[in-house]
PDB file of C-alpha atoms in Angstrom:
ATOM      1  CA  MET A 168       0.000   0.000   0.000  1.00  0.00           C
ATOM      2  CA  SER A 169       1.132   3.449  -0.641  1.00  0.00           C
ATOM      3  CA  ASP A 170       1.482   5.996   2.076  1.00  0.00           C
ATOM      4  CA  PRO A 171      -0.861   9.055   1.622  1.00  0.00           C
ATOM      5  CA  MET A 172       1.855  11.326   3.049  1.00  0.00           C
ATOM      6  CA  LEU A 173       4.236  10.338   0.256  1.00  0.00           C
ATOM      7  CA  ALA A 174       1.573  11.001  -2.379  1.00  0.00           C
ATOM      8  CA  ASP A 175       1.044  14.546  -1.053  1.00  0.00           C
ATOM      9  CA  GLN A 176       4.756  15.255  -1.103  1.00  0.00           C
ATOM     10  CA  SER A 177       5.151  14.060  -4.671  1.00  0.00           C
ATOM     11  CA  ASP A 178       2.438  16.547  -5.793  1.00  0.00           C
ATOM     12  CA  ARG A 179       4.123  19.499  -4.124  1.00  0.00           C
ATOM     13  CA  PRO A 180       6.993  19.983  -6.573  1.00  0.00           C
ATOM     14  CA  SER A 181       4.661  20.004  -9.553  1.00  0.00           C
ATOM     15  CA  ALA A 182       2.293  22.450  -7.797  1.00  0.00           C
ATOM     16  CA  PHE A 183       5.260  24.684  -7.067  1.00  0.00           C
ATOM     17  CA  ARG A 184       6.378  24.489 -10.705  1.00  0.00           C
ATOM     18  CA  ARG A 185       2.881  25.410 -11.890  1.00  0.00           C
ATOM     19  CA  ALA A 186       2.778  28.424  -9.544  1.00  0.00           C
ATOM     20  CA  ILE A 187       6.221  29.743 -10.433  1.00  0.00           C
ATOM     21  CA  VAL A 188       5.266  30.839 -13.962  1.00  0.00           C
ATOM     22  CA  PRO A 189       2.364  33.145 -12.951  1.00  0.00           C
ATOM     23  CA  ILE A 190       4.341  34.497 -10.002  1.00  0.00           C
ATOM     24  CA  SER A 191       7.353  35.211 -12.247  1.00  0.00           C
ATOM     25  CA  LEU A 192       5.136  36.951 -14.805  1.00  0.00           C
ATOM     26  CA  ALA A 193       3.523  39.085 -12.096  1.00  0.00           C
ATOM     27  CA  LEU A 194       6.921  40.089 -10.677  1.00  0.00           C
ATOM     28  CA  ALA A 195       8.252  40.899 -14.151  1.00  0.00           C
ATOM     29  CA  SER A 196       5.172  43.052 -14.863  1.00  0.00           C
ATOM     30  CA  VAL A 197       5.536  44.971 -11.599  1.00  0.00           C
ATOM     31  CA  THR A 198       9.251  45.509 -12.270  1.00  0.00           C
ATOM     32  CA  PHE A 199       8.548  46.725 -15.818  1.00  0.00           C
ATOM     33  CA  MET A 200       5.859  49.174 -14.645  1.00  0.00           C
ATOM     34  CA  GLY A 201       8.169  50.460 -11.918  1.00  0.00           C
ATOM     35  CA  ALA A 202      10.930  51.057 -14.466  1.00  0.00           C
ATOM     36  CA  LEU A 203       8.542  52.988 -16.731  1.00  0.00           C
ATOM     37  CA  ILE A 204       7.386  55.185 -13.852  1.00  0.00           C
ATOM     38  CA  TRP A 205      10.983  55.738 -12.715  1.00  0.00           C
ATOM     39  CA  MET A 206      12.004  56.845 -16.229  1.00  0.00           C
ATOM     40  CA  ALA A 207       9.027  59.217 -16.530  1.00  0.00           C
ATOM     41  CA  PHE A 208       9.772  60.900 -13.214  1.00  0.00           C
ATOM     42  CA  GLY A 209      13.490  60.888 -14.007  1.00  0.00           C
ATOM     43  CA  GLY A 210      12.807  63.159 -16.976  1.00  0.00           C
ATOM     44  CA  GLN A 211      10.826  65.505 -14.752  1.00  0.00           C
ATOM     45  CA  ARG A 212      13.662  65.602 -12.208  1.00  0.00           C
ATOM     46  CA  ASP A 213      16.075  66.564 -14.981  1.00  0.00           C
ATOM     47  CA  ASP A 214      13.691  69.299 -16.178  1.00  0.00           C
ATOM     48  CA  VAL A 215      13.381  70.694 -12.648  1.00  0.00           C
ATOM     49  CA  ALA A 216      17.190  70.748 -12.371  1.00  0.00           C
ATOM     50  CA  VAL A 217      17.485  72.612 -15.709  1.00  0.00           C
ATOM     51  CA  SER A 218      14.856  75.151 -14.603  1.00  0.00           C
ATOM     52  CA  ARG A 219      16.564  75.753 -11.256  1.00  0.00           C
ATOM     53  CA  ALA A 220      19.935  76.154 -12.959  1.00  0.00           C
ATOM     54  CA  PHE A 221      18.432  78.661 -15.425  1.00  0.00           C
ATOM     55  CA  LEU A 222      16.890  80.749 -12.643  1.00  0.00           C
ATOM     56  CA  THR A 223      20.087  80.624 -10.592  1.00  0.00           C
ATOM     57  CA  HIS A 224      22.224  81.717 -13.577  1.00  0.00           C
ATOM     58  CA  ILE A 225      19.826  84.602 -14.265  1.00  0.00           C
ATOM     59  CA  ALA A 226      20.039  85.857 -10.669  1.00  0.00           C
ATOM     60  CA  ALA A 227      23.853  85.581 -10.772  1.00  0.00           C
ATOM     61  CA  GLU A 228      23.874  87.529 -14.077  1.00  0.00           C
ATOM     62  CA  GLU A 229      25.468  84.525 -15.816  1.00  0.00           C
ATOM     63  CA  HIS A 230      23.458  85.096 -18.973  1.00  0.00           C
ATOM     64  CA  SER A 231      25.607  83.006 -21.342  1.00  0.00           C
ATOM     65  CA  GLU A 232      25.155  79.970 -19.088  1.00  0.00           C
ATOM     66  CA  ALA A 233      21.411  80.645 -18.902  1.00  0.00           C
ATOM     67  CA  VAL A 234      21.111  80.905 -22.701  1.00  0.00           C
ATOM     68  CA  ALA A 235      22.756  77.471 -23.009  1.00  0.00           C
ATOM     69  CA  LEU A 236      19.690  76.033 -21.206  1.00  0.00           C
ATOM     70  CA  LEU A 237      17.207  77.564 -23.659  1.00  0.00           C
ATOM     71  CA  HIS A 238      15.582  75.714 -26.551  1.00  0.00           C
ATOM     72  CA  PRO A 239      17.217  76.835 -29.846  1.00  0.00           C
ATOM     73  CA  SER A 240      14.028  78.606 -30.984  1.00  0.00           C
ATOM     74  CA  LEU A 241      13.944  80.740 -27.814  1.00  0.00           C
ATOM     75  CA  SER A 242      17.712  81.192 -27.694  1.00  0.00           C
ATOM     76  CA  ALA A 243      17.689  82.660 -31.212  1.00  0.00           C
ATOM     77  CA  GLN A 244      15.053  85.204 -30.139  1.00  0.00           C
ATOM     78  CA  VAL A 245      16.568  86.209 -26.807  1.00  0.00           C
ATOM     79  CA  GLY A 246      20.344  85.741 -26.635  1.00  0.00           C
ATOM     80  CA  PRO A 247      22.516  86.784 -23.643  1.00  0.00           C
ATOM     81  CA  GLY A 248      21.883  90.502 -24.153  1.00  0.00           C
ATOM     82  CA  GLY A 249      18.142  89.909 -24.261  1.00  0.00           C
ATOM     83  CA  LEU A 250      18.172  88.084 -20.934  1.00  0.00           C
ATOM     84  CA  ALA A 251      20.090  90.967 -19.361  1.00  0.00           C
ATOM     85  CA  ARG A 252      17.442  93.403 -20.648  1.00  0.00           C
ATOM     86  CA  ILE A 253      14.534  91.196 -19.539  1.00  0.00           C
ATOM     87  CA  PHE A 254      15.795  90.477 -16.037  1.00  0.00           C
ATOM     88  CA  GLY A 255      18.099  93.348 -15.141  1.00  0.00           C
ATOM     89  CA  GLU A 256      19.555  92.767 -11.685  1.00  0.00           C
ATOM     90  CA  ILE A 257      17.249  90.451  -9.774  1.00  0.00           C
ATOM     91  CA  GLU A 258      17.800  89.201  -6.257  1.00  0.00           C
ATOM     92  CA  PRO A 259      19.384  85.818  -5.683  1.00  0.00           C
ATOM     93  CA  TRP A 260      16.938  83.031  -4.915  1.00  0.00           C
ATOM     94  CA  ASP A 261      16.674  81.622  -1.416  1.00  0.00           C
ATOM     95  CA  HIS A 262      14.289  78.852  -2.471  1.00  0.00           C
ATOM     96  CA  ILE A 263      12.905  77.617  -5.806  1.00  0.00           C
ATOM     97  CA  GLY A 264      10.072  75.093  -5.652  1.00  0.00           C
ATOM     98  CA  PHE A 265       7.811  73.577  -8.301  1.00  0.00           C
ATOM     99  CA  SER A 266       4.581  72.271  -6.807  1.00  0.00           C
ATOM    100  CA  SER A 267       2.926  71.333 -10.107  1.00  0.00           C
ATOM    101  CA  ARG A 268       4.630  69.245 -12.782  1.00  0.00           C
ATOM    102  CA  SER A 269       3.228  67.803 -15.964  1.00  0.00           C
ATOM    103  CA  SER A 270       5.058  65.857 -18.682  1.00  0.00           C
ATOM    104  CA  HIS A 271       4.037  64.072 -21.832  1.00  0.00           C
ATOM    105  CA  GLY A 272       5.726  62.867 -24.971  1.00  0.00           C
ATOM    106  CA  ARG A 273       5.452  64.682 -28.265  1.00  0.00           C
ATOM    107  CA  GLY A 274       6.837  63.918 -31.689  1.00  0.00           C
ATOM    108  CA  ASP A 275       9.670  66.373 -31.140  1.00  0.00           C
ATOM    109  CA  GLY A 276      10.520  65.278 -27.582  1.00  0.00           C
ATOM    110  CA  ARG A 277       9.269  65.331 -23.997  1.00  0.00           C
ATOM    111  CA  PHE A 278       7.198  68.408 -23.114  1.00  0.00           C
ATOM    112  CA  THR A 279       7.155  69.475 -19.444  1.00  0.00           C
ATOM    113  CA  GLU A 280       5.276  72.268 -17.680  1.00  0.00           C
ATOM    114  CA  LEU A 281       6.429  73.392 -14.240  1.00  0.00           C
ATOM    115  CA  TYR A 282       4.561  75.781 -11.945  1.00  0.00           C
ATOM    116  CA  GLY A 283       5.854  76.988  -8.609  1.00  0.00           C
ATOM    117  CA  VAL A 284       7.183  79.792  -6.468  1.00  0.00           C
ATOM    118  CA  GLY A 285      10.617  81.327  -6.116  1.00  0.00           C
ATOM    119  CA  GLU A 286      11.508  83.176  -2.944  1.00  0.00           C
ATOM    120  CA  ALA A 287      14.305  85.743  -3.022  1.00  0.00           C
ATOM    121  CA  VAL A 288      16.596  86.311  -0.047  1.00  0.00           C
ATOM    122  CA  SER A 289      14.574  89.416   0.933  1.00  0.00           C
ATOM    123  CA  GLY A 290      11.367  87.359   1.115  1.00  0.00           C
ATOM    124  CA  CYS A 291       9.961  88.664  -2.193  1.00  0.00           C
ATOM    125  CA  GLU A 292       8.043  85.854  -3.915  1.00  0.00           C
ATOM    126  CA  SER A 293       7.660  85.285  -7.643  1.00  0.00           C
ATOM    127  CA  ALA A 294       5.237  82.947  -9.388  1.00  0.00           C
ATOM    128  CA  LEU A 295       7.203  80.681 -11.724  1.00  0.00           C
ATOM    129  CA  ARG A 296       6.047  78.996 -14.916  1.00  0.00           C
ATOM    130  CA  VAL A 297       8.562  77.151 -17.071  1.00  0.00           C
ATOM    131  CA  GLU A 298       7.889  75.058 -20.175  1.00  0.00           C
ATOM    132  CA  LEU A 299      10.569  72.711 -21.448  1.00  0.00           C
ATOM    133  CA  LEU A 300      10.813  70.799 -24.698  1.00  0.00           C
ATOM    134  CA  GLY A 301      13.354  68.012 -24.928  1.00  0.00           C
ATOM    135  CA  GLY A 302      14.984  69.119 -21.670  1.00  0.00           C
ATOM    136  CA  LEU A 303      15.505  72.749 -22.770  1.00  0.00           C
ATOM    137  CA  ILE A 304      13.483  75.811 -21.764  1.00  0.00           C
ATOM    138  CA  GLN A 305      10.960  76.764 -24.415  1.00  0.00           C
ATOM    139  CA  SER A 306       9.216  79.539 -22.454  1.00  0.00           C
ATOM    140  CA  PHE A 307       9.195  81.045 -18.968  1.00  0.00           C
ATOM    141  CA  ASP A 308       7.261  83.540 -16.884  1.00  0.00           C
ATOM    142  CA  ILE A 309       8.513  84.996 -13.603  1.00  0.00           C
ATOM    143  CA  THR A 310       6.038  87.407 -12.016  1.00  0.00           C
ATOM    144  CA  PRO A 311       6.894  89.688 -10.310  1.00  0.00           C
ATOM    145  CA  LEU A 312      10.622  90.093 -10.731  1.00  0.00           C
ATOM    146  CA  CYS A 313      12.340  90.871  -7.425  1.00  0.00           C
ATOM    147  CA  PRO A 314      14.949  93.603  -8.042  1.00  0.00           C
ATOM    148  CA  ARG A 315      18.120  93.819  -6.001  1.00  0.00           C
ATOM    149  CA  ALA A 316      18.156  96.614  -3.470  1.00  0.00           C
ATOM    150  CA  GLY A 317      18.883  99.936  -5.127  1.00  0.00           C
ATOM    151  CA  THR A 318      17.939  98.821  -8.651  1.00  0.00           C
ATOM    152  CA  ASP A 319      14.856  99.327 -10.768  1.00  0.00           C
ATOM    153  CA  ILE A 320      13.457  96.726 -13.106  1.00  0.00           C
TER     154      ILE A 320
END
C-alpha cells in the first residue's frame, strides 16, 4: 500500500512548478511598470534641475550659461543681451520650488510644464512657470521680478 503522506509530497513539486510561472510573470510586470514610472519621473527631475539652474544663472547675471539652457528657438530670439534686458539685476533666490509638474511625450521630444514659487533672499516671492521641450526651456514667466536693493526693473 502506498502511504498518503508520500503522495502529497510528490504533488508538491509540480504544484510549485505550476505556480512559479504566474508568479514570475507578475513580478516581471511589476518591475517593468516600476521602471517605466521611474524613467518618466526621471525626466521631470532633470527638467526641474534645468529650470533651477536657469533661474540661478539669471540671478547671478550669468546670462551666457542661462542661454545654453534655452531651446534653440527661444535662444535665437533672446540671446545673452536679451536676458540681461529682460531680467536686469534680480535678487538671488533663497528657495525655488515647483509644486505642479506635468510631462508628456510629443513627436519632437518630452514636453514638461512646471509651476511653482521662487523666494528671493529678501522674502519677495515670484510665481514661476517654465515650459521645457526636450529638456531645454521653451518659455518662462517669472512674475513679479524681485529687483536687487537699489535697482529698478
